[in-house]
Amino acid sequence: MTAKSAKHSRRSKPETAPTAAKASAPWIAESYHRHLQLAVFVIGFFLCGFISIHLGQDNNWDLRNYHYYNPFAFLTGRLDFDFAPAQLQSYLNPLLDLPFYLGITYLPPKLLGFLMGGIHGLNIGLVFATAFLLFRTLSPNLRLGLSIVCAALGSYAPIFIGELGASQNDTLISLFALTALYLFLKALADHDSLSAPEARNRIIIASLIFGMGVGLKLTLLIYAVGIAAAFLIVETSWSGRARVLLLWCGAFLIGFLITNGFWMAKLYHHFQNPLFPFYNQIFQSPWADPVSYGDNRYLAETFLQGLIRPFEIAFDNHYTQTQNMARDSRYAVIYGLLIISCLYWFAQRFLIKTDTKNSSRKSGKTLAFSKPELFLLVFFIVSYFIWQYKFSV
């Protein structure tokens, strides 16, 4: 090697080192993010598991009515002998209550309470992961801090805490919805379009998971409408919307049939109504009255009452007393922030259109959403209004 070539060789070493470090930086960051999110999942599992033990043994009315009976009847073939011993709930899909039933049968009470509480605590990890994804453009410290705040606020709720380790399935079925929602948002964040070929696998997996959740608990179906509405808003072309909706509907239906197809067939064979006894005004089963059997006790009686319902939930009143004093001010805060955001957005749009000569306003600060943020916003608003129209509890 000549002196000249050796000189260039020595110079090349410090030039390639920063390049290699720069190339490896995304991999290091991605690995750090994965470990960080895994840590939150683990913390949520153990924290909620121990809280569940501290809260004591579950003894709610639903457990005594049907959460224990339904899987027992399913495993012992009682459908041919018993008629509505647990009232309308006798005919709900028993698969969702099967893990709790088996745990009661074979596990010590405290171990079951810890495991069920830990599983419910996985919601904290999903909320954190979703927030961490949405805040990806912020500085690392701010991103981490806001994600922790979102996870804490998302879990600090009377219903969530009260149901830790219990047999109610709201905090169990939410795992399906939050997982699917995260996958949709992740596909948008990575590919900017759900109709992109690279996003197809995530769409299929998310839709399958969500369909399986709806099959286990039919009330989750209201959020399917919110997801479909979000598809229509974030996709910019009708061909893209059609592709995404076809993937969504197909995979959703397969997931739904995986967890509920057998049970619907069984109900139809016995009662000529696959959703028996619900929606019997449509199926006309002779085994029940031809009515829907919906619970309308908590629905808003007027339009104004519907508008102020988030604020009703925040205060101690008849509405919250009938639901175990479940006061929750988070809905009122979100409601107010959404109103302020909408007013700000419309004001900025108006200012831009009426003062086009002012370049600072024309290209100035407006309330803009990324596609994942827009997807989540549309999903939340549409799902909330459908929830209030159908259940409101």
CSV table of C-alpha atoms in Angstrom, one decimal:
chain,number,residue,atom,x,y,z
A,1,MET,CA,0.0,0.0,0.0
A,2,THR,CA,1.4,3.4,-1.0
A,3,ALA,CA,1.6,6.3,1.4
A,4,LYS,CA,-1.1,8.1,-0.6
A,5,SER,CA,-3.5,5.2,-0.5
A,6,ALA,CA,-2.8,4.7,3.2
A,7,LYS,CA,-3.6,8.4,3.8
A,8,HIS,CA,-6.9,8.1,2.1
A,9,SER,CA,-7.6,4.8,4.0
A,10,ARG,CA,-7.0,6.5,7.4
A,11,ARG,CA,-9.3,9.4,6.4
A,12,SER,CA,-12.1,7.0,5.3
A,13,LYS,CA,-12.5,5.5,8.8
A,14,PRO,CA,-13.8,8.6,10.6
A,15,GLU,CA,-16.1,9.4,7.7
A,16,THR,CA,-17.9,6.0,7.7
A,17,ALA,CA,-18.4,5.8,11.4
A,18,PRO,CA,-21.0,8.6,11.7
A,19,THR,CA,-22.7,7.2,8.6
A,20,ALA,CA,-23.0,3.8,10.2
A,21,ALA,CA,-24.2,5.3,13.5
A,22,LYS,CA,-26.8,7.3,11.7
A,23,ALA,CA,-28.0,4.3,9.8
A,24,SER,CA,-28.3,2.2,12.9
A,25,ALA,CA,-30.0,5.0,14.9
A,26,PRO,CA,-33.6,4.2,13.7
A,27,TRP,CA,-33.1,0.6,14.6
A,28,ILE,CA,-31.9,1.6,18.1
A,29,ALA,CA,-34.8,4.0,18.5
A,30,GLU,CA,-37.3,1.4,17.3
A,31,SER,CA,-35.9,-1.2,19.7
A,32,TYR,CA,-36.1,1.3,22.6
A,33,HIS,CA,-39.7,2.1,21.8
A,34,ARG,CA,-40.7,-1.6,21.7
A,35,HIS,CA,-39.1,-2.2,25.1
A,36,LEU,CA,-40.7,0.9,26.5
A,37,GLN,CA,-44.1,-0.1,25.4
A,38,LEU,CA,-43.6,-3.7,26.6
A,39,ALA,CA,-42.6,-2.2,30.0
A,40,VAL,CA,-45.9,-0.3,30.2
A,41,PHE,CA,-47.8,-3.5,29.4
A,42,VAL,CA,-46.0,-5.4,32.1
A,43,ILE,CA,-46.5,-2.6,34.7
A,44,GLY,CA,-50.2,-2.4,33.8
A,45,PHE,CA,-50.6,-6.1,34.2
A,46,PHE,CA,-49.0,-6.4,37.6
A,47,LEU,CA,-50.5,-3.1,38.9
A,48,CYS,CA,-54.0,-4.0,38.0
A,49,GLY,CA,-53.5,-7.5,39.2
A,50,PHE,CA,-52.6,-6.4,42.7
A,51,ILE,CA,-55.4,-3.8,42.7
A,52,SER,CA,-57.9,-6.5,41.8
A,53,ILE,CA,-56.7,-8.6,44.8
A,54,HIS,CA,-57.1,-5.5,47.0
A,55,LEU,CA,-60.6,-4.8,45.8
A,56,GLY,CA,-61.7,-8.3,47.0
A,57,GLN,CA,-63.8,-11.0,45.5
A,58,ASP,CA,-66.3,-10.3,42.8
A,59,ASN,CA,-70.0,-10.6,43.7
A,60,ASN,CA,-71.9,-8.4,41.2
A,61,TRP,CA,-75.4,-9.1,40.1
A,62,ASP,CA,-74.4,-10.1,36.5
A,63,LEU,CA,-72.1,-12.8,37.9
A,64,ARG,CA,-74.9,-14.2,40.0
A,65,ASN,CA,-77.3,-13.9,37.1
A,66,TYR,CA,-75.5,-15.2,34.0
A,67,HIS,CA,-71.7,-14.8,33.9
A,68,TYR,CA,-71.3,-18.1,35.8
A,69,TYR,CA,-74.5,-19.8,34.6
A,70,ASN,CA,-74.0,-19.3,30.8
A,71,PRO,CA,-70.7,-21.1,30.5
A,72,PHE,CA,-71.9,-23.8,32.8
A,73,ALA,CA,-75.0,-24.3,30.7
A,74,PHE,CA,-72.9,-24.3,27.5
A,75,LEU,CA,-70.5,-27.0,28.8
A,76,THR,CA,-73.3,-29.2,30.3
A,77,GLY,CA,-75.8,-28.8,27.4
A,78,ARG,CA,-78.6,-27.0,29.4
A,79,LEU,CA,-80.0,-25.2,26.4
A,80,ASP,CA,-82.4,-28.1,25.7
A,81,PHE,CA,-83.7,-28.2,29.3
A,82,ASP,CA,-83.5,-24.7,30.9
A,83,PHE,CA,-85.6,-21.8,29.6
A,84,ALA,CA,-84.3,-18.3,30.4
A,85,PRO,CA,-83.1,-19.0,34.0
A,86,ALA,CA,-80.9,-16.0,33.7
A,87,GLN,CA,-83.6,-13.9,31.9
A,88,LEU,CA,-82.7,-12.4,28.5
A,89,GLN,CA,-79.0,-12.8,29.2
A,90,SER,CA,-79.3,-16.6,29.2
A,91,TYR,CA,-78.8,-16.6,25.5
A,92,LEU,CA,-75.7,-14.4,25.2
A,93,ASN,CA,-72.6,-15.9,23.7
A,94,PRO,CA,-71.0,-18.0,26.5
A,95,LEU,CA,-67.5,-18.0,25.1
A,96,LEU,CA,-66.7,-14.6,26.7
A,97,ASP,CA,-67.5,-15.8,30.2
A,98,LEU,CA,-65.8,-19.2,29.7
A,99,PRO,CA,-62.3,-18.1,31.0
A,100,PHE,CA,-63.7,-16.7,34.2
A,101,TYR,CA,-65.9,-19.8,34.8
A,102,LEU,CA,-62.9,-22.1,34.3
A,103,GLY,CA,-60.9,-19.9,36.6
A,104,ILE,CA,-63.5,-20.1,39.3
A,105,THR,CA,-63.6,-23.9,38.9
A,106,TYR,CA,-59.9,-24.7,38.9
A,107,LEU,CA,-57.9,-21.8,40.3
A,108,PRO,CA,-57.6,-20.3,43.8
A,109,PRO,CA,-59.7,-17.1,44.1
A,110,LYS,CA,-56.8,-14.7,44.6
A,111,LEU,CA,-54.9,-16.1,41.7
A,112,LEU,CA,-57.9,-15.8,39.5
A,113,GLY,CA,-58.5,-12.2,40.7
A,114,PHE,CA,-54.8,-11.4,40.0
A,115,LEU,CA,-54.9,-12.9,36.5
A,116,MET,CA,-58.2,-11.3,35.4
A,117,GLY,CA,-57.1,-8.0,36.8
A,118,GLY,CA,-53.8,-8.3,35.0
A,119,ILE,CA,-55.5,-9.1,31.7
A,120,HIS,CA,-57.7,-6.0,32.2
A,121,GLY,CA,-54.6,-4.0,32.9
A,122,LEU,CA,-53.4,-4.6,29.4
A,123,ASN,CA,-55.7,-1.8,28.3
A,124,ILE,CA,-53.2,0.6,29.9
A,125,GLY,CA,-50.5,-0.6,27.6
A,126,LEU,CA,-52.7,-0.3,24.5
A,127,VAL,CA,-53.7,3.3,25.4
A,128,PHE,CA,-50.1,4.1,26.0
A,129,ALA,CA,-49.0,2.6,22.7
A,130,THR,CA,-51.8,4.4,20.8
A,131,ALA,CA,-50.8,7.8,22.4
A,132,PHE,CA,-47.1,7.1,21.8
A,133,LEU,CA,-47.9,6.5,18.1
A,134,LEU,CA,-50.0,9.7,17.8
A,135,PHE,CA,-47.4,11.9,19.5
A,136,ARG,CA,-44.6,10.6,17.2
A,137,THR,CA,-43.7,14.1,15.9
A,138,LEU,CA,-43.0,15.5,19.3
A,139,SER,CA,-39.7,15.6,21.2
A,140,PRO,CA,-38.8,12.3,22.9
A,141,ASN,CA,-39.4,13.6,26.5
A,142,LEU,CA,-42.7,15.3,25.6
A,143,ARG,CA,-43.9,12.3,23.7
A,144,LEU,CA,-43.2,10.0,26.6
A,145,GLY,CA,-44.7,12.3,29.1
A,146,LEU,CA,-47.9,12.9,27.2
A,147,SER,CA,-48.3,9.2,26.5
A,148,ILE,CA,-48.0,8.4,30.2
A,149,VAL,CA,-50.6,11.0,31.0
A,150,CYS,CA,-53.0,9.6,28.4
A,151,ALA,CA,-52.5,6.1,29.8
A,152,ALA,CA,-53.1,7.3,33.3
A,153,LEU,CA,-56.2,9.3,32.4
A,154,GLY,CA,-57.5,6.4,30.3
A,155,SER,CA,-57.3,4.0,33.2
A,156,TYR,CA,-58.3,6.3,36.0
A,157,ALA,CA,-62.0,5.8,35.6
A,158,PRO,CA,-64.6,4.5,38.1
A,159,ILE,CA,-65.9,1.8,35.8
A,160,PHE,CA,-62.5,0.6,34.8
A,161,ILE,CA,-61.1,0.4,38.3
A,162,GLY,CA,-64.3,-1.1,39.7
A,163,GLU,CA,-64.3,-3.9,37.1
A,164,LEU,CA,-60.7,-4.9,37.6
A,165,GLY,CA,-60.6,-8.7,38.1
A,166,ALA,CA,-64.4,-8.9,38.0
A,167,SER,CA,-66.6,-10.9,35.7
A,168,GLN,CA,-68.0,-7.9,33.7
A,169,ASN,CA,-66.6,-8.1,30.3
A,170,ASP,CA,-66.3,-4.4,29.3
A,171,THR,CA,-62.6,-4.2,30.2
A,172,LEU,CA,-62.0,-7.5,28.5
A,173,ILE,CA,-63.7,-6.9,25.2
A,174,SER,CA,-62.1,-3.4,25.0
A,175,LEU,CA,-58.8,-5.2,24.4
A,176,PHE,CA,-60.2,-6.3,21.0
A,177,ALA,CA,-61.3,-2.8,20.1
A,178,LEU,CA,-58.1,-1.0,21.2
A,179,THR,CA,-55.9,-3.5,19.5
A,180,ALA,CA,-57.7,-3.1,16.2
A,181,LEU,CA,-57.7,0.6,16.6
A,182,TYR,CA,-54.0,0.7,17.2
A,183,LEU,CA,-53.3,-1.4,14.1
A,184,PHE,CA,-55.4,0.9,11.9
A,185,LEU,CA,-53.6,3.9,13.2
A,186,LYS,CA,-50.2,2.2,12.8
A,187,ALA,CA,-51.0,1.4,9.2
A,188,LEU,CA,-52.0,5.1,8.6
A,189,ALA,CA,-48.8,6.4,10.3
A,190,ASP,CA,-46.5,4.1,8.3
A,191,HIS,CA,-48.1,4.2,4.9
A,192,ASP,CA,-50.3,7.4,4.9
A,193,SER,CA,-53.2,5.4,3.3
A,194,LEU,CA,-55.1,2.4,4.4
A,195,SER,CA,-55.6,1.4,0.7
A,196,ALA,CA,-51.8,1.0,0.1
A,197,PRO,CA,-50.8,-2.6,-0.6
A,198,GLU,CA,-48.3,-2.4,2.3
A,199,ALA,CA,-51.1,-1.7,4.8
A,200,ARG,CA,-53.3,-4.6,3.6
A,201,ASN,CA,-52.1,-7.1,6.2
A,202,ARG,CA,-52.6,-4.8,9.1
A,203,ILE,CA,-56.2,-4.0,7.9
A,204,ILE,CA,-57.0,-7.7,7.6
A,205,ILE,CA,-55.6,-8.5,11.0
A,206,ALA,CA,-57.2,-5.5,12.7
A,207,SER,CA,-60.6,-6.3,11.1
A,208,LEU,CA,-60.4,-10.0,12.1
A,209,ILE,CA,-59.6,-9.0,15.7
A,210,PHE,CA,-62.4,-6.5,15.8
A,211,GLY,CA,-64.9,-8.9,14.3
A,212,MET,CA,-64.0,-11.6,16.8
A,213,GLY,CA,-64.6,-9.0,19.6
A,214,VAL,CA,-68.1,-8.1,18.2
A,215,GLY,CA,-68.9,-11.9,17.9
A,216,LEU,CA,-68.1,-12.2,21.6
A,217,LYS,CA,-70.1,-9.1,22.7
A,218,LEU,CA,-72.5,-7.7,20.2
A,219,THR,CA,-72.7,-4.3,21.8
A,220,LEU,CA,-69.2,-3.6,20.4
A,221,LEU,CA,-70.8,-3.4,17.0
A,222,ILE,CA,-71.5,0.4,17.5
A,223,TYR,CA,-67.8,1.1,17.1
A,224,ALA,CA,-67.7,-0.7,13.7
A,225,VAL,CA,-69.8,2.2,12.4
A,226,GLY,CA,-67.2,4.7,13.7
A,227,ILE,CA,-64.4,2.8,12.1
A,228,ALA,CA,-66.2,2.7,8.7
A,229,ALA,CA,-66.9,6.4,8.9
A,230,ALA,CA,-63.2,7.1,9.7
A,231,PHE,CA,-62.3,5.0,6.6
A,232,LEU,CA,-64.5,7.2,4.4
A,233,ILE,CA,-62.9,10.4,5.8
A,234,VAL,CA,-59.2,9.6,5.8
A,235,GLU,CA,-59.2,8.0,2.3
A,236,THR,CA,-59.0,10.5,-0.5
A,237,SER,CA,-60.3,8.5,-3.4
A,238,TRP,CA,-63.5,6.5,-3.9
A,239,SER,CA,-61.5,3.5,-5.2
A,240,GLY,CA,-59.3,3.6,-2.1
A,241,ARG,CA,-62.4,3.8,0.1
A,242,ALA,CA,-64.0,0.8,-1.7
A,243,ARG,CA,-60.9,-1.3,-1.3
A,244,VAL,CA,-60.5,-0.6,2.4
A,245,LEU,CA,-64.2,-1.2,3.1
A,246,LEU,CA,-64.2,-4.5,1.2
A,247,LEU,CA,-61.2,-5.7,3.2
A,248,TRP,CA,-62.7,-4.4,6.4
A,249,CYS,CA,-66.1,-6.0,5.8
A,250,GLY,CA,-64.7,-9.3,4.6
A,251,ALA,CA,-62.2,-9.8,7.4
A,252,PHE,CA,-64.6,-8.4,10.0
A,253,LEU,CA,-67.3,-11.0,8.9
A,254,ILE,CA,-64.8,-13.9,9.1
A,255,GLY,CA,-63.7,-12.8,12.6
A,256,PHE,CA,-67.4,-12.4,13.7
A,257,LEU,CA,-68.3,-15.9,12.5
A,258,ILE,CA,-65.2,-17.4,14.2
A,259,THR,CA,-66.5,-16.4,17.6
A,260,ASN,CA,-70.2,-16.2,17.1
A,261,GLY,CA,-71.2,-18.2,14.1
A,262,PHE,CA,-71.6,-21.5,15.9
A,263,TRP,CA,-73.8,-19.8,18.6
A,264,MET,CA,-76.0,-18.0,16.1
A,265,ALA,CA,-76.6,-21.3,14.3
A,266,LYS,CA,-77.4,-23.0,17.6
A,267,LEU,CA,-79.9,-20.3,18.6
A,268,TYR,CA,-81.5,-20.3,15.1
A,269,HIS,CA,-81.9,-24.1,15.3
A,270,HIS,CA,-83.6,-23.9,18.7
A,271,PHE,CA,-85.5,-20.7,18.5
A,272,GLN,CA,-85.6,-19.6,14.8
A,273,ASN,CA,-83.8,-16.4,15.7
A,274,PRO,CA,-79.9,-16.2,15.5
A,275,LEU,CA,-79.9,-13.3,17.9
A,276,PHE,CA,-82.6,-14.7,20.3
A,277,PRO,CA,-84.4,-13.1,22.0
A,278,PHE,CA,-83.2,-9.8,20.7
A,279,TYR,CA,-84.6,-8.2,17.5
A,280,ASN,CA,-87.5,-10.6,17.6
A,281,GLN,CA,-89.7,-8.0,15.9
A,282,ILE,CA,-87.7,-9.0,12.8
A,283,PHE,CA,-87.1,-12.7,13.2
A,284,GLN,CA,-90.6,-13.5,14.7
A,285,SER,CA,-89.5,-16.4,16.9
A,286,PRO,CA,-92.5,-18.1,18.6
A,287,TRP,CA,-90.5,-18.5,21.7
A,288,ALA,CA,-90.5,-14.7,22.6
A,289,ASP,CA,-92.6,-11.6,22.1
A,290,PRO,CA,-92.1,-9.8,18.8
A,291,VAL,CA,-90.2,-6.9,20.3
A,292,SER,CA,-86.5,-5.7,20.3
A,293,TYR,CA,-85.9,-6.2,24.0
A,294,GLY,CA,-83.7,-3.1,24.1
A,295,ASP,CA,-82.9,-1.2,27.3
A,296,ASN,CA,-84.2,2.4,26.9
A,297,ARG,CA,-83.9,3.5,30.5
A,298,TYR,CA,-80.9,5.6,30.1
A,299,LEU,CA,-81.5,7.2,26.7
A,300,ALA,CA,-81.8,10.9,26.5
A,301,GLU,CA,-85.5,12.0,26.3
A,302,THR,CA,-84.8,15.3,24.5
A,303,PHE,CA,-82.1,16.7,22.2
A,304,LEU,CA,-80.9,19.1,24.8
A,305,GLN,CA,-80.5,16.3,27.4
A,306,GLY,CA,-78.4,14.4,24.8
A,307,LEU,CA,-76.2,17.4,24.4
A,308,ILE,CA,-75.5,17.8,28.1
A,309,ARG,CA,-75.2,14.1,28.9
A,310,PRO,CA,-71.3,14.3,29.2
A,311,PHE,CA,-71.8,16.9,32.0
A,312,GLU,CA,-74.5,14.8,33.7
A,313,ILE,CA,-71.9,11.9,34.0
A,314,ALA,CA,-69.5,14.3,35.7
A,315,PHE,CA,-71.8,15.1,38.7
A,316,ASP,CA,-73.6,13.2,41.3
A,317,ASN,CA,-77.2,12.7,40.1
A,318,HIS,CA,-79.8,10.1,39.5
A,319,TYR,CA,-78.1,9.0,36.4
A,320,THR,CA,-74.8,8.2,38.1
A,321,GLN,CA,-76.5,6.8,41.3
A,322,THR,CA,-78.1,4.1,39.2
A,323,GLN,CA,-74.7,3.1,37.9
A,324,ASN,CA,-72.9,2.7,41.2
A,325,MET,CA,-72.0,6.3,41.6
A,326,ALA,CA,-70.0,6.2,38.3
A,327,ARG,CA,-69.1,9.9,38.1
A,328,ASP,CA,-66.6,10.6,35.4
A,329,SER,CA,-65.5,14.1,34.4
A,330,ARG,CA,-63.3,13.1,31.5
A,331,TYR,CA,-66.2,13.0,29.0
A,332,ALA,CA,-67.1,16.6,29.9
A,333,VAL,CA,-63.5,17.7,29.4
A,334,ILE,CA,-63.2,16.0,26.0
A,335,TYR,CA,-66.6,17.4,25.0
A,336,GLY,CA,-65.5,20.9,25.8
A,337,LEU,CA,-62.1,20.5,24.1
A,338,LEU,CA,-63.8,19.2,20.9
A,339,ILE,CA,-66.2,22.2,20.9
A,340,ILE,CA,-63.3,24.6,21.3
A,341,SER,CA,-61.3,22.8,18.6
A,342,CYS,CA,-64.1,23.0,16.1
A,343,LEU,CA,-64.8,26.6,16.8
A,344,TYR,CA,-61.1,27.4,16.4
A,345,TRP,CA,-60.9,25.4,13.1
A,346,PHE,CA,-64.0,27.2,11.7
A,347,ALA,CA,-62.6,30.6,12.7
A,348,GLN,CA,-59.3,29.9,11.1
A,349,ARG,CA,-61.0,28.7,7.9
A,350,PHE,CA,-63.1,31.8,7.8
A,351,LEU,CA,-60.1,34.1,8.4
A,352,ILE,CA,-58.2,32.5,5.6
A,353,LYS,CA,-61.0,32.8,3.1
A,354,THR,CA,-61.8,36.4,3.9
A,355,ASP,CA,-58.3,37.8,4.1
A,356,THR,CA,-56.4,36.2,1.2
A,357,LYS,CA,-54.2,39.3,0.9
A,358,ASN,CA,-52.6,38.6,4.2
A,359,SER,CA,-50.0,35.9,3.5
A,360,SER,CA,-49.3,35.3,7.2
A,361,ARG,CA,-52.9,34.3,7.7
A,362,LYS,CA,-53.2,32.5,4.4
A,363,SER,CA,-50.3,30.2,5.3
A,364,GLY,CA,-50.5,30.7,9.0
A,365,LYS,CA,-51.3,28.5,11.9
A,366,THR,CA,-54.4,26.4,11.4
A,367,LEU,CA,-55.7,23.5,13.3
A,368,ALA,CA,-54.6,20.6,11.1
A,369,PHE,CA,-54.7,16.9,11.9
A,370,SER,CA,-52.5,14.1,10.7
A,371,LYS,CA,-54.4,11.1,9.1
A,372,PRO,CA,-54.1,9.0,12.3
A,373,GLU,CA,-55.3,11.8,14.4
A,374,LEU,CA,-58.2,12.5,12.0
A,375,PHE,CA,-59.1,8.8,12.0
A,376,LEU,CA,-59.2,8.7,15.8
A,377,LEU,CA,-61.3,11.9,15.9
A,378,VAL,CA,-63.9,10.7,13.5
A,379,PHE,CA,-64.0,7.3,15.1
A,380,PHE,CA,-64.6,8.8,18.5
A,381,ILE,CA,-67.2,11.3,17.5
A,382,VAL,CA,-69.3,8.9,15.4
A,383,SER,CA,-69.0,6.1,18.0
A,384,TYR,CA,-70.0,8.4,20.8
A,385,PHE,CA,-73.2,9.6,19.2
A,386,ILE,CA,-74.2,6.1,18.2
A,387,TRP,CA,-73.5,4.9,21.8
A,388,GLN,CA,-75.6,7.7,23.2
A,389,TYR,CA,-78.4,6.9,20.7
A,390,LYS,CA,-78.4,3.1,21.4
A,391,PHE,CA,-77.3,2.8,25.0
A,392,SER,CA,-76.2,5.9,26.8
A,393,VAL,CA,-74.9,3.9,29.7
